[in-house]
Amino acid sequence: MAPSAHLDRSTVSFGWDRNHDPAAVVASGTELFVEAPDCSNGQISATSTLETFTAMDLTQLDPISGPVFVEGAHPGDVLKVEILRVAPLHFGWSAVYPGTGLLQEEFPDAWFRLWDLTQGDSTELVPGIRVPIEPMLGIIGCTPAADGPHPSVPPHRAGGNMDMKHAREGTVMFLPVEVEGALFGLGDSHAAQGDGEVGGAGIETPADITVRLSVVRDRVLRFPEYEINRPLERASAARAGYYATTGVGPDLYQAAQAAVRAMVHRVVALYRIEEIEAYMLCSVAADLKISEIVNEGTYVISAFLPRDLFLDPPRE
């Protein structure tokens, strides 16, 4: 039987720092059970409001469960992280933070909503539009070697806040080890998120997480890699198809903005919901893809939104 370790919801650190004391010391091959807080570190609850959100202590955002010292992990090694389970609790939340997100100029005001995660395998945005619950981890990484502290929010060479939607059950992550013991951490769990997290939030939620940590010495990495051992998309999305919009231009960020802007307008036209609701739907369920980058100076970004989210036919 594999050895095990446990971190409760209070066992967190803020930012990455090679000088942080380990929250746990584990052997290679250990299964780690983590009761992870949401990205507000418990400041948001199932009864919170917009006022709760705007009054948050921003120094508490994006806590990292850990760090965990893995015995035998040395700089130059690789930490193999098998994501065995990600189980959200009974509620989630999404928000627009002023000054963040791809379309922050169009959506400058704070906005907040709660999601009920007790409705089965999906949750309702508005009547007729449901978002499948597909739990994933926003933060998963090892501590960087450079003197810290390094903030939690941006990703780094050894992982961190990568916000990849496929960092979920069944995925195996491979992370460069830069410091003794790796000083591994995870957090920022989501019940759902589109690749790009274009509005600045997924469906944020506390979660119970189990991973297995193993040291690999016969592999050299410069950046994280991962193996996905399941279909990239759920079968119902493949059957229903997708809405897709594009942005074209010399700047990838601006092309992404254009693609998301077009998707917001498309969803509003088809389903008569509020623009802010369509924008958040893109954040939790639409995927950005680089469709073309080879023609130097003019690039294409596409946004894909699965049509199986919509229970009712479009209204146009």
Coordinates of C-alpha atoms in Angstrom, one line a residue:
M1 CA 0.0 0.0 0.0
A2 CA 1.4 3.4 -1.0
P3 CA 2.4 5.7 1.9
S4 CA 0.1 8.7 2.4
A5 CA 0.1 12.2 3.7
H6 CA -2.6 14.8 4.5
L7 CA -2.8 18.6 4.3
D8 CA -5.9 20.3 5.7
R9 CA -7.4 23.6 4.4
S10 CA -5.3 25.7 6.8
T11 CA -2.0 24.3 5.6
V12 CA -1.2 26.9 2.9
S13 CA 1.6 29.3 1.9
F14 CA 1.4 32.5 -0.2
G15 CA 3.7 32.7 -3.1
W16 CA 6.7 30.5 -4.0
D17 CA 9.8 30.7 -1.9
R18 CA 12.7 28.3 -1.5
N19 CA 13.0 29.4 2.1
H20 CA 9.5 28.3 3.1
D21 CA 9.4 25.6 5.7
P22 CA 7.8 22.4 4.4
A23 CA 4.3 21.7 5.5
A24 CA 5.0 18.0 5.0
V25 CA 7.9 15.7 4.2
V26 CA 7.1 12.7 2.1
A27 CA 8.8 9.8 0.4
S28 CA 8.8 9.3 -3.4
G29 CA 5.6 7.4 -4.3
T30 CA 3.5 9.0 -1.6
E31 CA -0.2 9.7 -2.2
L32 CA -1.0 13.2 -0.9
F33 CA -4.5 14.1 0.2
V34 CA -5.2 17.8 0.2
E35 CA -8.2 19.6 1.5
A36 CA -7.6 22.7 -0.7
P37 CA -9.3 26.1 -0.1
D38 CA -10.7 28.1 -2.9
C39 CA -8.7 30.9 -4.4
S40 CA -10.1 33.4 -1.9
N41 CA -8.7 31.2 1.0
G42 CA -12.2 30.7 2.4
Q43 CA -13.3 34.3 2.3
I44 CA -16.1 33.4 -0.1
S45 CA -18.8 31.0 1.1
A46 CA -22.1 29.7 -0.3
T47 CA -23.9 32.7 1.1
S48 CA -21.5 35.4 -0.2
T49 CA -22.5 38.4 -2.2
L50 CA -20.9 41.0 -4.5
E51 CA -20.2 43.1 -1.4
T52 CA -18.4 40.1 0.2
F53 CA -16.3 39.8 -3.0
T54 CA -15.4 43.5 -3.2
A55 CA -14.4 43.5 0.5
M56 CA -12.0 40.6 0.2
D57 CA -8.4 40.8 1.6
L58 CA -6.4 40.6 -1.6
T59 CA -3.3 39.4 0.3
Q60 CA -5.1 36.1 0.9
L61 CA -5.7 35.3 -2.8
D62 CA -4.4 32.2 -4.5
P63 CA -3.1 30.2 -1.5
I64 CA -0.8 27.3 -2.3
S65 CA -1.4 24.1 -0.3
G66 CA 2.1 23.1 0.9
P67 CA 4.9 23.3 0.2
V68 CA 5.7 19.5 0.3
F69 CA 9.3 18.3 0.5
V70 CA 9.7 15.1 -1.5
E71 CA 12.6 13.1 -0.3
G72 CA 15.2 12.3 -2.9
A73 CA 14.2 15.1 -5.3
H74 CA 17.2 17.1 -6.3
P75 CA 17.7 20.0 -8.8
G76 CA 17.7 18.6 -12.3
D77 CA 15.3 15.8 -11.4
V78 CA 11.6 15.7 -12.5
L79 CA 8.6 15.4 -10.2
K80 CA 5.9 13.1 -11.6
V81 CA 2.5 14.2 -10.3
E82 CA -0.4 11.8 -10.9
I83 CA -3.7 13.6 -10.4
L84 CA -5.9 10.8 -8.9
R85 CA -8.9 12.8 -7.7
V86 CA -10.3 16.4 -7.8
A87 CA -13.6 16.6 -6.0
P88 CA -15.2 20.1 -5.6
L89 CA -17.3 20.9 -2.6
H90 CA -21.0 21.9 -2.8
F91 CA -20.6 25.5 -4.2
G92 CA -18.5 27.5 -6.5
W93 CA -18.2 31.1 -7.6
S94 CA -17.1 33.3 -10.5
A95 CA -16.3 37.0 -10.6
V96 CA -15.0 39.8 -12.8
Y97 CA -12.2 41.6 -11.1
P98 CA -11.9 45.2 -12.2
G99 CA -8.7 45.6 -14.3
T100 CA -8.4 41.9 -15.2
G101 CA -9.5 39.6 -18.0
L102 CA -9.2 39.9 -21.7
L103 CA -12.1 42.4 -22.1
Q104 CA -11.5 44.5 -19.0
E105 CA -12.2 47.7 -20.9
E106 CA -15.7 46.4 -22.0
F107 CA -16.4 45.0 -18.5
P108 CA -14.8 47.4 -16.0
D109 CA -17.1 46.8 -13.1
A110 CA -17.0 44.1 -10.4
W111 CA -19.4 41.3 -11.0
F112 CA -20.0 38.1 -8.9
R113 CA -22.2 35.0 -8.9
L114 CA -22.5 31.8 -7.0
W115 CA -22.8 28.3 -8.6
D116 CA -24.7 25.4 -7.1
L117 CA -22.5 22.3 -7.5
T118 CA -25.1 19.9 -6.1
Q119 CA -27.2 19.6 -9.2
G120 CA -25.5 16.6 -10.7
D121 CA -22.8 16.7 -13.4
S122 CA -23.5 20.2 -14.5
T123 CA -24.5 23.6 -13.0
E124 CA -26.9 26.3 -14.3
L125 CA -25.7 29.7 -15.5
V126 CA -29.2 30.9 -16.5
P127 CA -32.3 28.8 -17.4
G128 CA -31.4 26.8 -20.5
I129 CA -27.6 27.1 -20.2
R130 CA -25.7 24.6 -18.1
V131 CA -22.0 24.2 -17.6
P132 CA -20.6 20.7 -17.2
I133 CA -18.6 20.1 -14.0
E134 CA -15.1 19.2 -15.1
P135 CA -12.8 19.8 -12.0
M136 CA -9.2 20.8 -12.6
L137 CA -6.3 22.5 -10.8
G138 CA -5.2 26.0 -11.7
I139 CA -2.0 25.9 -9.6
I140 CA 0.3 22.9 -9.7
G141 CA 4.1 23.2 -9.5
C142 CA 7.4 23.1 -7.8
T143 CA 9.2 26.0 -6.2
P144 CA 11.6 28.0 -8.5
A145 CA 15.3 28.2 -7.7
A146 CA 15.6 32.0 -7.9
D147 CA 15.4 33.9 -4.6
G148 CA 11.8 34.7 -3.7
P149 CA 9.2 35.3 -2.8
H150 CA 7.5 34.8 -6.2
P151 CA 3.8 35.6 -6.4
S152 CA 1.3 32.8 -6.8
V153 CA -0.5 34.2 -9.8
P154 CA 1.8 34.0 -12.8
P155 CA 3.2 30.6 -14.0
H156 CA 6.9 29.9 -13.9
R157 CA 9.3 27.4 -15.4
A158 CA 8.5 24.8 -12.8
G159 CA 4.8 25.1 -13.1
G160 CA 2.6 27.3 -10.8
N161 CA -0.6 29.0 -11.9
M162 CA -0.7 27.5 -15.4
D163 CA -4.6 27.3 -15.5
M164 CA -4.6 24.4 -17.9
K165 CA -8.1 22.8 -18.1
H166 CA -6.6 19.3 -18.6
A167 CA -4.8 19.4 -15.2
R168 CA -7.5 17.1 -13.9
E169 CA -8.2 13.5 -12.8
G170 CA -6.2 11.0 -14.9
T171 CA -3.6 13.5 -16.1
V172 CA 0.0 13.0 -15.2
M173 CA 2.2 16.1 -14.8
F174 CA 6.0 16.2 -15.1
L175 CA 7.5 19.2 -13.4
P176 CA 11.2 20.4 -13.4
V177 CA 12.7 20.2 -9.9
E178 CA 14.8 23.3 -9.2
V179 CA 15.3 23.1 -5.4
E180 CA 16.0 20.4 -2.9
G181 CA 12.9 18.4 -2.1
A182 CA 11.0 20.1 -5.0
L183 CA 8.8 22.0 -2.5
F184 CA 5.7 21.0 -4.4
G185 CA 2.4 22.9 -4.1
L186 CA -1.1 23.0 -5.6
G187 CA -4.3 25.0 -5.4
D188 CA -6.7 27.3 -7.3
S189 CA -9.2 24.4 -7.9
H190 CA -12.0 24.9 -10.3
A191 CA -15.2 23.0 -11.0
A192 CA -14.9 24.2 -14.6
Q193 CA -12.7 26.5 -16.7
G194 CA -12.1 27.1 -20.3
D195 CA -8.6 27.1 -21.7
G196 CA -7.6 30.8 -21.4
E197 CA -9.8 31.6 -18.4
V198 CA -10.6 34.7 -20.5
G199 CA -12.7 36.6 -17.9
G200 CA -10.2 36.1 -15.1
A201 CA -12.1 33.3 -13.2
G202 CA -13.2 29.8 -13.6
I203 CA -15.8 28.3 -11.3
E204 CA -13.7 28.7 -8.2
T205 CA -14.3 26.1 -5.5
P206 CA -12.7 24.4 -2.5
A207 CA -11.9 20.8 -3.4
D208 CA -10.6 17.6 -2.0
I209 CA -7.6 16.5 -4.1
T210 CA -5.4 13.4 -4.2
V211 CA -2.1 13.2 -6.1
R212 CA 0.8 10.8 -6.1
L213 CA 4.3 12.3 -6.1
S214 CA 7.2 10.4 -7.5
V215 CA 10.8 11.4 -8.3
V216 CA 12.0 10.7 -11.9
R217 CA 15.7 10.8 -12.7
D218 CA 15.9 9.6 -16.3
R219 CA 14.2 12.6 -17.8
V220 CA 15.3 16.2 -18.4
L221 CA 12.8 19.0 -18.7
R222 CA 13.0 22.8 -19.2
F223 CA 9.3 23.3 -18.7
P224 CA 6.3 21.3 -17.5
E225 CA 5.0 18.5 -19.6
Y226 CA 1.9 16.3 -19.1
E227 CA 0.1 13.2 -20.3
I228 CA -3.6 13.2 -20.8
N229 CA -5.1 9.7 -20.4
R230 CA -8.7 10.5 -21.5
P231 CA -10.5 12.1 -24.5
L232 CA -9.7 15.8 -24.8
E233 CA -13.4 16.6 -24.8
R234 CA -16.6 15.0 -23.4
A235 CA -18.6 12.9 -25.9
S236 CA -21.7 15.1 -25.7
A237 CA -19.6 18.1 -26.8
A238 CA -18.2 16.2 -29.8
R239 CA -21.7 15.1 -30.8
A240 CA -23.3 18.6 -30.5
G241 CA -20.4 20.5 -32.1
Y242 CA -19.1 24.0 -31.3
Y243 CA -19.6 27.7 -32.0
A244 CA -16.3 29.1 -33.1
T245 CA -15.1 32.7 -33.6
T246 CA -11.8 34.1 -34.6
G247 CA -9.5 37.0 -34.2
V248 CA -6.9 37.9 -36.8
G249 CA -3.9 40.2 -36.6
P250 CA -0.2 40.8 -35.8
D251 CA -0.6 40.5 -32.0
L252 CA -1.7 37.2 -30.4
Y253 CA -3.2 38.9 -27.3
Q254 CA -5.3 41.3 -29.4
A255 CA -6.4 38.4 -31.7
A256 CA -7.5 36.5 -28.6
Q257 CA -9.5 39.6 -27.4
A258 CA -11.2 39.8 -30.8
A259 CA -12.1 36.1 -30.8
V260 CA -13.6 36.4 -27.3
R261 CA -15.4 39.7 -28.1
A262 CA -17.0 38.0 -31.2
M263 CA -18.1 35.0 -29.1
V264 CA -19.7 37.2 -26.5
H265 CA -21.7 39.0 -29.2
R266 CA -22.6 35.7 -30.9
V267 CA -24.0 34.1 -27.6
V268 CA -25.9 37.3 -26.8
A269 CA -27.5 37.3 -30.3
L270 CA -28.4 33.6 -30.2
Y271 CA -29.6 33.3 -26.6
R272 CA -30.6 36.8 -25.4
I273 CA -28.6 36.7 -22.2
E274 CA -26.7 39.6 -20.7
E275 CA -23.2 40.4 -22.1
I276 CA -21.6 39.9 -18.7
E277 CA -23.2 36.4 -18.5
A278 CA -21.9 35.6 -22.0
Y279 CA -18.4 36.8 -21.1
M280 CA -18.3 34.7 -17.9
L281 CA -19.6 31.7 -19.9
C282 CA -16.6 32.1 -22.2
S283 CA -14.3 32.2 -19.1
V284 CA -15.6 28.9 -17.6
A285 CA -16.4 27.0 -20.8
A286 CA -14.8 28.4 -24.0
D287 CA -11.4 27.3 -25.2
L288 CA -8.9 29.5 -27.0
K289 CA -6.6 27.9 -29.6
I290 CA -3.8 29.2 -31.8
S291 CA -5.2 28.3 -35.2
E292 CA -2.4 29.8 -37.2
I293 CA 1.0 31.2 -36.2
V294 CA 3.2 30.2 -39.2
N295 CA 2.5 33.2 -41.4
E296 CA 4.8 35.7 -39.7
G297 CA 3.1 38.9 -38.7
T298 CA -0.5 37.7 -39.1
Y299 CA -1.9 35.2 -36.6
V300 CA -5.3 33.5 -36.0
I301 CA -6.8 32.8 -32.6
S302 CA -10.0 30.8 -32.4
A303 CA -12.5 30.6 -29.6
F304 CA -14.5 27.3 -29.3
L305 CA -17.7 27.1 -27.2
P306 CA -19.5 23.7 -27.0
R307 CA -23.1 23.7 -28.2
D308 CA -24.1 21.1 -25.6
L309 CA -24.2 23.9 -23.0
F310 CA -27.4 25.1 -24.5
L311 CA -30.6 23.2 -23.7
D312 CA -32.8 25.4 -25.8
P313 CA -32.5 26.2 -29.5
P314 CA -31.0 29.5 -30.6
R315 CA -33.5 32.3 -31.1
E316 CA -32.3 33.8 -34.4

